[in-house]
CSV table of N, CA and C in Angstrom, one decimal:
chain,number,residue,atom,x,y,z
A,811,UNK,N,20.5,-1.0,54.9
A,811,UNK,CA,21.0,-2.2,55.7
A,811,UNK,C,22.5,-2.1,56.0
A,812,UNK,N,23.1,-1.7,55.1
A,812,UNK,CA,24.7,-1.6,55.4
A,812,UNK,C,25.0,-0.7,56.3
A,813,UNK,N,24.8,0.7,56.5
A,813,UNK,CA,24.4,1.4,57.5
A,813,UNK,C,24.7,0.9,59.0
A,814,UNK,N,23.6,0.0,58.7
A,814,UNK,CA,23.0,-0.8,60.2
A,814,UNK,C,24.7,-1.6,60.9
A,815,UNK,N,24.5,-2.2,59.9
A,815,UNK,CA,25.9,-3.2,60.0
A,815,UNK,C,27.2,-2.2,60.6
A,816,UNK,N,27.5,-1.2,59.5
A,816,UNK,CA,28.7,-0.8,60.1
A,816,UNK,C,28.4,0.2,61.9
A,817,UNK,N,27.1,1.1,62.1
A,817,UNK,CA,26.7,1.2,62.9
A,817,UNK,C,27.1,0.5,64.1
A,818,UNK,N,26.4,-0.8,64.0
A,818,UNK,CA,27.0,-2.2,65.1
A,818,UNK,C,28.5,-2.0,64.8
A,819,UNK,N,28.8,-2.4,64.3
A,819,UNK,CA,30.5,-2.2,64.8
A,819,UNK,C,31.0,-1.1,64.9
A,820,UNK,N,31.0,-0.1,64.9
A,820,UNK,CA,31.3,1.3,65.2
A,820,UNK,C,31.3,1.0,67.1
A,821,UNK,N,29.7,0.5,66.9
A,821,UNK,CA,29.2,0.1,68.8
A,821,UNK,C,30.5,-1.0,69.5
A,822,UNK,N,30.3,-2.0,69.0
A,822,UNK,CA,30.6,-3.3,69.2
A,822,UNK,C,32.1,-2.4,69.6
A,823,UNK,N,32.7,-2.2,68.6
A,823,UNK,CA,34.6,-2.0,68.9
A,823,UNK,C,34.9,-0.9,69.4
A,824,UNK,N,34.2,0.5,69.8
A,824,UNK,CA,34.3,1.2,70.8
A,824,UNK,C,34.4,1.1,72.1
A,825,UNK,N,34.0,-0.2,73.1
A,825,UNK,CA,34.4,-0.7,74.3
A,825,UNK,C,35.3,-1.5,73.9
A,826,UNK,N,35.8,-2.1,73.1
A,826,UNK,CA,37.4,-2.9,73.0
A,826,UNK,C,38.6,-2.1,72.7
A,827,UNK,N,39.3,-2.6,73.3
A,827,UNK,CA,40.7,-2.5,73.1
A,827,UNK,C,40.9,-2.4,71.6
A,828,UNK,N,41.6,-1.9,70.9
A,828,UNK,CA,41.7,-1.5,69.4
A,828,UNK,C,42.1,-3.0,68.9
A,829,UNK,N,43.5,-3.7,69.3
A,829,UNK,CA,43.6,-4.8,68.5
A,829,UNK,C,42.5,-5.7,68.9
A,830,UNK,N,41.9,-5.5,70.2
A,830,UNK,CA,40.8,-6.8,69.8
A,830,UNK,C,39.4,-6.3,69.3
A,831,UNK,N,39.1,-5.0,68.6
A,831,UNK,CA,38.1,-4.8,67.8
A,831,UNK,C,38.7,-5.6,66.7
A,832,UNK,N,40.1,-5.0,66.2
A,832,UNK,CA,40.7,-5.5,65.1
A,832,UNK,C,40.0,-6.9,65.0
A,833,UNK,N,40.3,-8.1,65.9
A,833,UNK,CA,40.2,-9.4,65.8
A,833,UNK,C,39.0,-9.7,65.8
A,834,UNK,N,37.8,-8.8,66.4
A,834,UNK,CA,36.1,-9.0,65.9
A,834,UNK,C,35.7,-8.6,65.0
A,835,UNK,N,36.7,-8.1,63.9
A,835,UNK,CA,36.7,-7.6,62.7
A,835,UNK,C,36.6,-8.9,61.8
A,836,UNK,N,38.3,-9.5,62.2
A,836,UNK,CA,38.5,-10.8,61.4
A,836,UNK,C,37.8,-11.4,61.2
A,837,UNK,N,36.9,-11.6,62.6
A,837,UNK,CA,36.1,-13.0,63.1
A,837,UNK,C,34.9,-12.7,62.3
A,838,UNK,N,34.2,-11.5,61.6
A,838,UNK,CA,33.3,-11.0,61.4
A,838,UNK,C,33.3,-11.7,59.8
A,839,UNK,N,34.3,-11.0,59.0
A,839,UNK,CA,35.2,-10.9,57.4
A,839,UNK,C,35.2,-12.3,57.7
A,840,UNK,N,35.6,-13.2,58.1
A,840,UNK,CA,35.7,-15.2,58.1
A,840,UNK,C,34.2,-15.1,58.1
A,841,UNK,N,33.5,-14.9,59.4
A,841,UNK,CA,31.8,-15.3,59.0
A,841,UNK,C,31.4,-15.0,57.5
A,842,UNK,N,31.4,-14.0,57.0
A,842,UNK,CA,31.1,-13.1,55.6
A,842,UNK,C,31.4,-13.7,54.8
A,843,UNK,N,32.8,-14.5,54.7
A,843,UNK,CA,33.4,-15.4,53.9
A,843,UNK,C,33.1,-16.4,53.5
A,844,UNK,N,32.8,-17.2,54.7
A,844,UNK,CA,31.7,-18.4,54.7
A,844,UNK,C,30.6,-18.4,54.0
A,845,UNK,N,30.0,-17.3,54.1
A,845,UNK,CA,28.3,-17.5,53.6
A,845,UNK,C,28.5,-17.2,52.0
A,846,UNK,N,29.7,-16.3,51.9
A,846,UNK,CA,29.8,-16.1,50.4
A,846,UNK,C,30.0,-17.1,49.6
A,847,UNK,N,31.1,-18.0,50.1
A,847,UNK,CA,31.4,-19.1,49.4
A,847,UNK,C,30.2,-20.0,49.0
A,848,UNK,N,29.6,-20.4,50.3
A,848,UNK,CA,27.9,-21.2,50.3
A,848,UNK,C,27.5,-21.3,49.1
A,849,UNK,N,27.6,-19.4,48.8
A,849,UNK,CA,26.6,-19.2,47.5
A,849,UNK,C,27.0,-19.6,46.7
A,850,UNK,N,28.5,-19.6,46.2
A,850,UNK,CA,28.9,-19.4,45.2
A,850,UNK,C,29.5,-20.9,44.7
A,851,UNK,N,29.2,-21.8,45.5
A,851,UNK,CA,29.9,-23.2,45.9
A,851,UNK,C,31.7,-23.4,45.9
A,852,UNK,N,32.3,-22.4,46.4
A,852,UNK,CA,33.9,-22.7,46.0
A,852,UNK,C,34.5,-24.1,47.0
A,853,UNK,N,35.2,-24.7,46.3
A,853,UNK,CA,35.6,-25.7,46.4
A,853,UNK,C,37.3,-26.0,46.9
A,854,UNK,N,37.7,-25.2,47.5
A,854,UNK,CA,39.5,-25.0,47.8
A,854,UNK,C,39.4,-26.3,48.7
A,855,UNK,N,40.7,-26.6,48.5
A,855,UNK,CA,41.5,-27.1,50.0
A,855,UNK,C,42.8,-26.4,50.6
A,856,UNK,N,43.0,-25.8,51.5
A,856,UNK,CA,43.9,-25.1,52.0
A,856,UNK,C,44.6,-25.7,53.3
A,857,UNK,N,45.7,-25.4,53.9
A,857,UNK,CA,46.4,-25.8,54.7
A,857,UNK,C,46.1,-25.4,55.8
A,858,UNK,N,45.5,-25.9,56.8
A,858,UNK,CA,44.7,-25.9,57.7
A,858,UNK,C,45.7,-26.5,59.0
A,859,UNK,N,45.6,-25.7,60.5
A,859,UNK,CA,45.8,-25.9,61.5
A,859,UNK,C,44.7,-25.9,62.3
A,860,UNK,N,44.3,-27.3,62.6
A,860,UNK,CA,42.9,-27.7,63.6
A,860,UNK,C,43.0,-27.7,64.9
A,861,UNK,N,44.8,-27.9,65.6
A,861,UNK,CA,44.5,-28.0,66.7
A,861,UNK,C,45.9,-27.2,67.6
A,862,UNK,N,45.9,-26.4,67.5
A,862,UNK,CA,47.2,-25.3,67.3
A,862,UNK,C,47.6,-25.3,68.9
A,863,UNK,N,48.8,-25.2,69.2
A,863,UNK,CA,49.2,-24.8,70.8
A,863,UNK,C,49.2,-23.7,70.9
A,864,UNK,N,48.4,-22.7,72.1
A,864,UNK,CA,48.5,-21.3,72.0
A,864,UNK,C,50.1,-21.1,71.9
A,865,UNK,N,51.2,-22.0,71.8
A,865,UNK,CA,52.6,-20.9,71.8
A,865,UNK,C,53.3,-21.0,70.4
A,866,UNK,N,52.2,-21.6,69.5
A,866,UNK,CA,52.8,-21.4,68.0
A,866,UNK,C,51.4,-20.4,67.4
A,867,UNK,N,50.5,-19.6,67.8
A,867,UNK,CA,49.5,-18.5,67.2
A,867,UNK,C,50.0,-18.3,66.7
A,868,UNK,N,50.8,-17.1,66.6
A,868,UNK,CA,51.3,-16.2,65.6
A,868,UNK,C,51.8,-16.7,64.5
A,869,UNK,N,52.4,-18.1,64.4
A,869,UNK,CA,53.2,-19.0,63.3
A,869,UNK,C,52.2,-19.0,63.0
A,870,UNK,N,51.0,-19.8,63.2
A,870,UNK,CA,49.9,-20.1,62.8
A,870,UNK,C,49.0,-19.3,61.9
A,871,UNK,N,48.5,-18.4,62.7
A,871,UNK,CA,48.0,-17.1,61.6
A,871,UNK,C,49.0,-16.8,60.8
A,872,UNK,N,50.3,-16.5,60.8
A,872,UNK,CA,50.7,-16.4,59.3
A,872,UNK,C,50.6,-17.2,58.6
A,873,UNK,N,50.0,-18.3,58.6
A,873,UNK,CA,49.7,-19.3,57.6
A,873,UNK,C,49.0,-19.4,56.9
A,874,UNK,N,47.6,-19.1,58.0
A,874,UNK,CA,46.6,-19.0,57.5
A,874,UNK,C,46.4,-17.8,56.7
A,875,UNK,N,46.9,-16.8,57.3
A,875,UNK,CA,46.9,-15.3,56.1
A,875,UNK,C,47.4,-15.8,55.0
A,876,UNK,N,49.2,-16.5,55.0
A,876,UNK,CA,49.5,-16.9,53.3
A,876,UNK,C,48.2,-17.7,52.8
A,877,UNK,N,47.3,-18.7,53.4
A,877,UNK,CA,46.6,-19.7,52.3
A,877,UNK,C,44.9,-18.2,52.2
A,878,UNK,N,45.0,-17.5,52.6
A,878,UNK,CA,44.3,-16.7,52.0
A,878,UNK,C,44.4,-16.1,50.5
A,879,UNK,N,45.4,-15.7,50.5
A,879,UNK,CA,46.2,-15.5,49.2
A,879,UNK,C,45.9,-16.2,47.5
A,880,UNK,N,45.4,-17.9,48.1
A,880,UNK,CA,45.1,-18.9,47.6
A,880,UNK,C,43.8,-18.4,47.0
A,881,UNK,N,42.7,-18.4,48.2
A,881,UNK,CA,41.4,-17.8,48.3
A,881,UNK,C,41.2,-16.9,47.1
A,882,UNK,N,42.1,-15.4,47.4
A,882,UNK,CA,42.3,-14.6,46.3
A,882,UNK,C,42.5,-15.0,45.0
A,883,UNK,N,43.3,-15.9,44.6
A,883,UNK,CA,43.6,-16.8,43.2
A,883,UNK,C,42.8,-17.6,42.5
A,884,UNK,N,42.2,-18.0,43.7
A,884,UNK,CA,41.2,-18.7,43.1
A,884,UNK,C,39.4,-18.6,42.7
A,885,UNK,N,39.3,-17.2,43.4
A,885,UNK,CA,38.4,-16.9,43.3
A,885,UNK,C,38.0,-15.6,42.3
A,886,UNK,N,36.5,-15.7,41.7
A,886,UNK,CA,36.7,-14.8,41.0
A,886,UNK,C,35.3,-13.8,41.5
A,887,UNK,N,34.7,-14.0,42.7
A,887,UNK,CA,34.3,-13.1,43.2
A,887,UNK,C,34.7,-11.8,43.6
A,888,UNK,N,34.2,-10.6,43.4
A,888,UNK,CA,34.5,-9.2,44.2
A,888,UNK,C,34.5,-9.1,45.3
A,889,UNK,N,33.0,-9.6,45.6
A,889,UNK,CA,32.9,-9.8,47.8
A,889,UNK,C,34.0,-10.6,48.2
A,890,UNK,N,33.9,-11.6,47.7
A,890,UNK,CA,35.2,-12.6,48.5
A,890,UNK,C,36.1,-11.8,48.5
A,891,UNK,N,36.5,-11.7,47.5
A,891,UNK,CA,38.4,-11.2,47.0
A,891,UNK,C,37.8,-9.4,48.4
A,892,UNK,N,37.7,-8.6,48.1
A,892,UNK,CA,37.6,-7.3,48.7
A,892,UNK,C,37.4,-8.0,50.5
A,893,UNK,N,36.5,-8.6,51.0
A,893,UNK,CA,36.2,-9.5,52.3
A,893,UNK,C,37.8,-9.7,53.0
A,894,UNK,N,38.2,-10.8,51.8
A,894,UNK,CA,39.5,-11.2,52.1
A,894,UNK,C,40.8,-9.9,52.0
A,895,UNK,N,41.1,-9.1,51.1
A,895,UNK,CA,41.8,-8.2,51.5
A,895,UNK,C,41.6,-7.5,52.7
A,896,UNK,N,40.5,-7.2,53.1
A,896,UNK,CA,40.2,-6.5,54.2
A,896,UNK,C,41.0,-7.0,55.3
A,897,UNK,N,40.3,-8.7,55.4
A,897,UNK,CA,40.2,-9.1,56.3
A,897,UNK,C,42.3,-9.5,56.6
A,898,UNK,N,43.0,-9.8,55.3
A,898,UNK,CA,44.7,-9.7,55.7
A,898,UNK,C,45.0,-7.9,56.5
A,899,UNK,N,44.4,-7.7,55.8
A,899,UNK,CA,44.9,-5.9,57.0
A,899,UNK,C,44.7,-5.7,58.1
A,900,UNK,N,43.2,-6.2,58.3
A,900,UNK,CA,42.8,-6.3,59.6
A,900,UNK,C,44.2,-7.3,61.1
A,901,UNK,N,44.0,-8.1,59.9
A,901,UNK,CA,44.9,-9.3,60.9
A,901,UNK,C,46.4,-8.7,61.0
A,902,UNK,N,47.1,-8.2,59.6
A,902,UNK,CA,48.6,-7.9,60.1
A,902,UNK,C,48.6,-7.0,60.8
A,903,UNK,N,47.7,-5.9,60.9
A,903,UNK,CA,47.3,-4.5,61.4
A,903,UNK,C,47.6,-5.5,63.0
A,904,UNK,N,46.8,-5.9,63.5
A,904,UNK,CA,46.4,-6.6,64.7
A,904,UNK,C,47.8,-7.3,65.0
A,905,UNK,N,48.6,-8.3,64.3
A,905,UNK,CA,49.8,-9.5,64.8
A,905,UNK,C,50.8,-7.6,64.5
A,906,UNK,N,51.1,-7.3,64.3
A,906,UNK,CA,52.3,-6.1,64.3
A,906,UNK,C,52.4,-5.6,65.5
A,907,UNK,N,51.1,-5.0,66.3
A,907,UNK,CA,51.3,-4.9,67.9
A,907,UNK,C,51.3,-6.0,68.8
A,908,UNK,N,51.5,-6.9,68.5
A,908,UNK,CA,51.9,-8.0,69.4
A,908,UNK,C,53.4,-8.2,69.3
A,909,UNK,N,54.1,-8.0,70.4
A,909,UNK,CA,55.1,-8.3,70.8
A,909,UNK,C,55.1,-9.7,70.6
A,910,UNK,N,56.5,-11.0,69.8
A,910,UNK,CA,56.4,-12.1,70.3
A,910,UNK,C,57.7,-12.1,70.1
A,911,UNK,N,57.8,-13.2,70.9
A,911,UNK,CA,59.9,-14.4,70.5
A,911,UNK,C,59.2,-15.2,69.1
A,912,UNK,N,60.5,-15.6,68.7
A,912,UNK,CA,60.2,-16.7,67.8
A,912,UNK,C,59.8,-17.9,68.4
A,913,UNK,N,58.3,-18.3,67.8
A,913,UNK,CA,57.9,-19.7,68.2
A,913,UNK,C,58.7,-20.8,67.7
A,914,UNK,N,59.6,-21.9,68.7
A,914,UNK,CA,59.8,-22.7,68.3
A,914,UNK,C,58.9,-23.9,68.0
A,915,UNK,N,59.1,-25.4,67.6
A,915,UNK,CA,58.5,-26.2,67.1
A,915,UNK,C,57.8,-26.6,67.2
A,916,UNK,N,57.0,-25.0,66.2
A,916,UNK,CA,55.5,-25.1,64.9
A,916,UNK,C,55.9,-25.6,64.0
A,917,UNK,N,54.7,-26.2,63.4
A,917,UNK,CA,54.7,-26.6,62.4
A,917,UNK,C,54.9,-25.8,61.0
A,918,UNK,N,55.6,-26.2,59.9
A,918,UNK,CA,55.6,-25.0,58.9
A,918,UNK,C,54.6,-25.3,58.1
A,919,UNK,N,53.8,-24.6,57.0
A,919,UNK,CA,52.6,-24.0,56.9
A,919,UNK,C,52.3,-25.6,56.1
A,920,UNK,N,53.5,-25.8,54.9
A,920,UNK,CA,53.4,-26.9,54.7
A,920,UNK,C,53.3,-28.4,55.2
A,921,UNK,N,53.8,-28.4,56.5
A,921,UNK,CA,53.6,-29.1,56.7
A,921,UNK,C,51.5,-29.6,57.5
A,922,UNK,N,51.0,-28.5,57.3
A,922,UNK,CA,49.4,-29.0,57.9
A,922,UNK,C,48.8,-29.5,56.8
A,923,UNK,N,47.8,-30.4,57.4
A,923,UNK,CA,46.8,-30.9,56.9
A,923,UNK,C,46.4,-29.6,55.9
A,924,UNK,N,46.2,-30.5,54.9
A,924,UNK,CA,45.1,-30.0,53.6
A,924,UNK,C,43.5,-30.4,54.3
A,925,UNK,N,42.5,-29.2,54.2
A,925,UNK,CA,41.4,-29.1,54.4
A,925,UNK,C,40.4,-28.2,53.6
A,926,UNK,N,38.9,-28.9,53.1
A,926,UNK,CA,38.2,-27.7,52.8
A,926,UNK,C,38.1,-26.6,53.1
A,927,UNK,N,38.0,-25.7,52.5
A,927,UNK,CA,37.8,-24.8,52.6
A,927,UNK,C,36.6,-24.1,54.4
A,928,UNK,N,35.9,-24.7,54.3
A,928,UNK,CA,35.3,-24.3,55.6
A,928,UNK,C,35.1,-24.9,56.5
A,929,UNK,N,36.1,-25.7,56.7
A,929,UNK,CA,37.0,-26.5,58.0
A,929,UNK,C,38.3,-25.2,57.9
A,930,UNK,N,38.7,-24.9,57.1
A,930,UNK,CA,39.9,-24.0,57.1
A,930,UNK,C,39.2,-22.9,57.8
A,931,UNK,N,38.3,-22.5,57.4
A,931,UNK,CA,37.5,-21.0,58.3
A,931,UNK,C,37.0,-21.3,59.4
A,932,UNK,N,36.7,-22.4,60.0
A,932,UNK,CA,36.2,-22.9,61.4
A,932,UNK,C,37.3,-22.7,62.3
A,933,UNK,N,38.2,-23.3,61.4
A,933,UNK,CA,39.9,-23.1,62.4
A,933,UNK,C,40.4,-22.2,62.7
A,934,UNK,N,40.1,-21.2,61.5
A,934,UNK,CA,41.1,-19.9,61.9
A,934,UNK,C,40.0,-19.0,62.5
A,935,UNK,N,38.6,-19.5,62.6
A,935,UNK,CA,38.0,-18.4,63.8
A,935,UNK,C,38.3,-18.9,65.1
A,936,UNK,N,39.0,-20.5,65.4
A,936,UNK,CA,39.3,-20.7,66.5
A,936,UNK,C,41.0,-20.1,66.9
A,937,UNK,N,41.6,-20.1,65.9
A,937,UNK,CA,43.3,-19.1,66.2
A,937,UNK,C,42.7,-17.3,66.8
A,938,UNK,N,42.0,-16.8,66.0
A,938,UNK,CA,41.5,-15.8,65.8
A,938,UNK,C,40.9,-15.6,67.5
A,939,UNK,N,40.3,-16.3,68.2
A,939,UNK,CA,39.7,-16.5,69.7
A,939,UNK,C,40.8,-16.5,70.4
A,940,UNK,N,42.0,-17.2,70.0
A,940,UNK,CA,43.2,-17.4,70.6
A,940,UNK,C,43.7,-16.1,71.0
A,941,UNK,N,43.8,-14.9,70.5
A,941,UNK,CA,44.3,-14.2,70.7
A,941,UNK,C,43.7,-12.8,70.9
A,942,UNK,N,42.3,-13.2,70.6
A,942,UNK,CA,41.5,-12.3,71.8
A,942,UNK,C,40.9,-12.7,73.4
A,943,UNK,N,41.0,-14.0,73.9
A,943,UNK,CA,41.2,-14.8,74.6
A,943,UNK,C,42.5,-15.1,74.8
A,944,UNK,N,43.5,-14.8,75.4
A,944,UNK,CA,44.9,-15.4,75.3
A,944,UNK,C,45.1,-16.8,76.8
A,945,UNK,N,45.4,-17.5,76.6
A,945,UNK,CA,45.4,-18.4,77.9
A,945,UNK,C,46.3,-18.6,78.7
């Protein structure tokens, strides 16, 4: 079965552009994350941006990469924790060829809403769209 899987994306990210296979990578590692958690019942609350202006993304995803970190700490799963490593490479691999200015006034990380855990992952597969979609 795993085979199959990586197969499909071998397919899938060969017609894309490298950073936005990169970003259907993320989007993939967040789905995977999700379901893991399900099983496992984890219970986080992390700092969550629900409703982000495309001109603070990049602020944004760094945030959400730091409250990953959390994920990692708190978890004592191998899929999660290994899912989640992946999935910070994938993303700084991806935000590094993006040229940006400094976003001005974003919010800083602390300042967002605290949210469960999979309101946090709903969100950042919507930042994650942001920037394979740019508007």
């Amino acid at each position: 079965m795993l085979w199959g899987t990586i197969d499909l994306c071998i397919c899938i990210s060969a017609g894309l552009p490298k950073t936005e296979a990169n970003w259907q990578h993320v989007i993939s590692d967040l789905k995977r994350i999700e379901d893991l958690i399900q099983s496992i019942h984890m219970d986080a609350t992390l700092y969550t941006e629900s409703n982000a202006h495309p001109s603070c993304k990049v602020t944004v995803m760094k945030c959400f990469l730091l409250e990953l970190h959390v994920i990692l700490h708190e978890s004592r799963n191998s899929d999660i924790n290994d899912t989640v490593e992946n999935l910070i490479i994938l993303a700084n691999s991806s935000l590094s060829s993006i040229e940006y200015k400094t976003e001005l006034g974003c919010k800083e990380c602390e300042e967002l809403e605290e949210k469960h855990i999979k309101e946090f992952l709903k969100s950042f597969v919507h930042i994650v769209q942001m920037f394979i979609n740019p508007s």
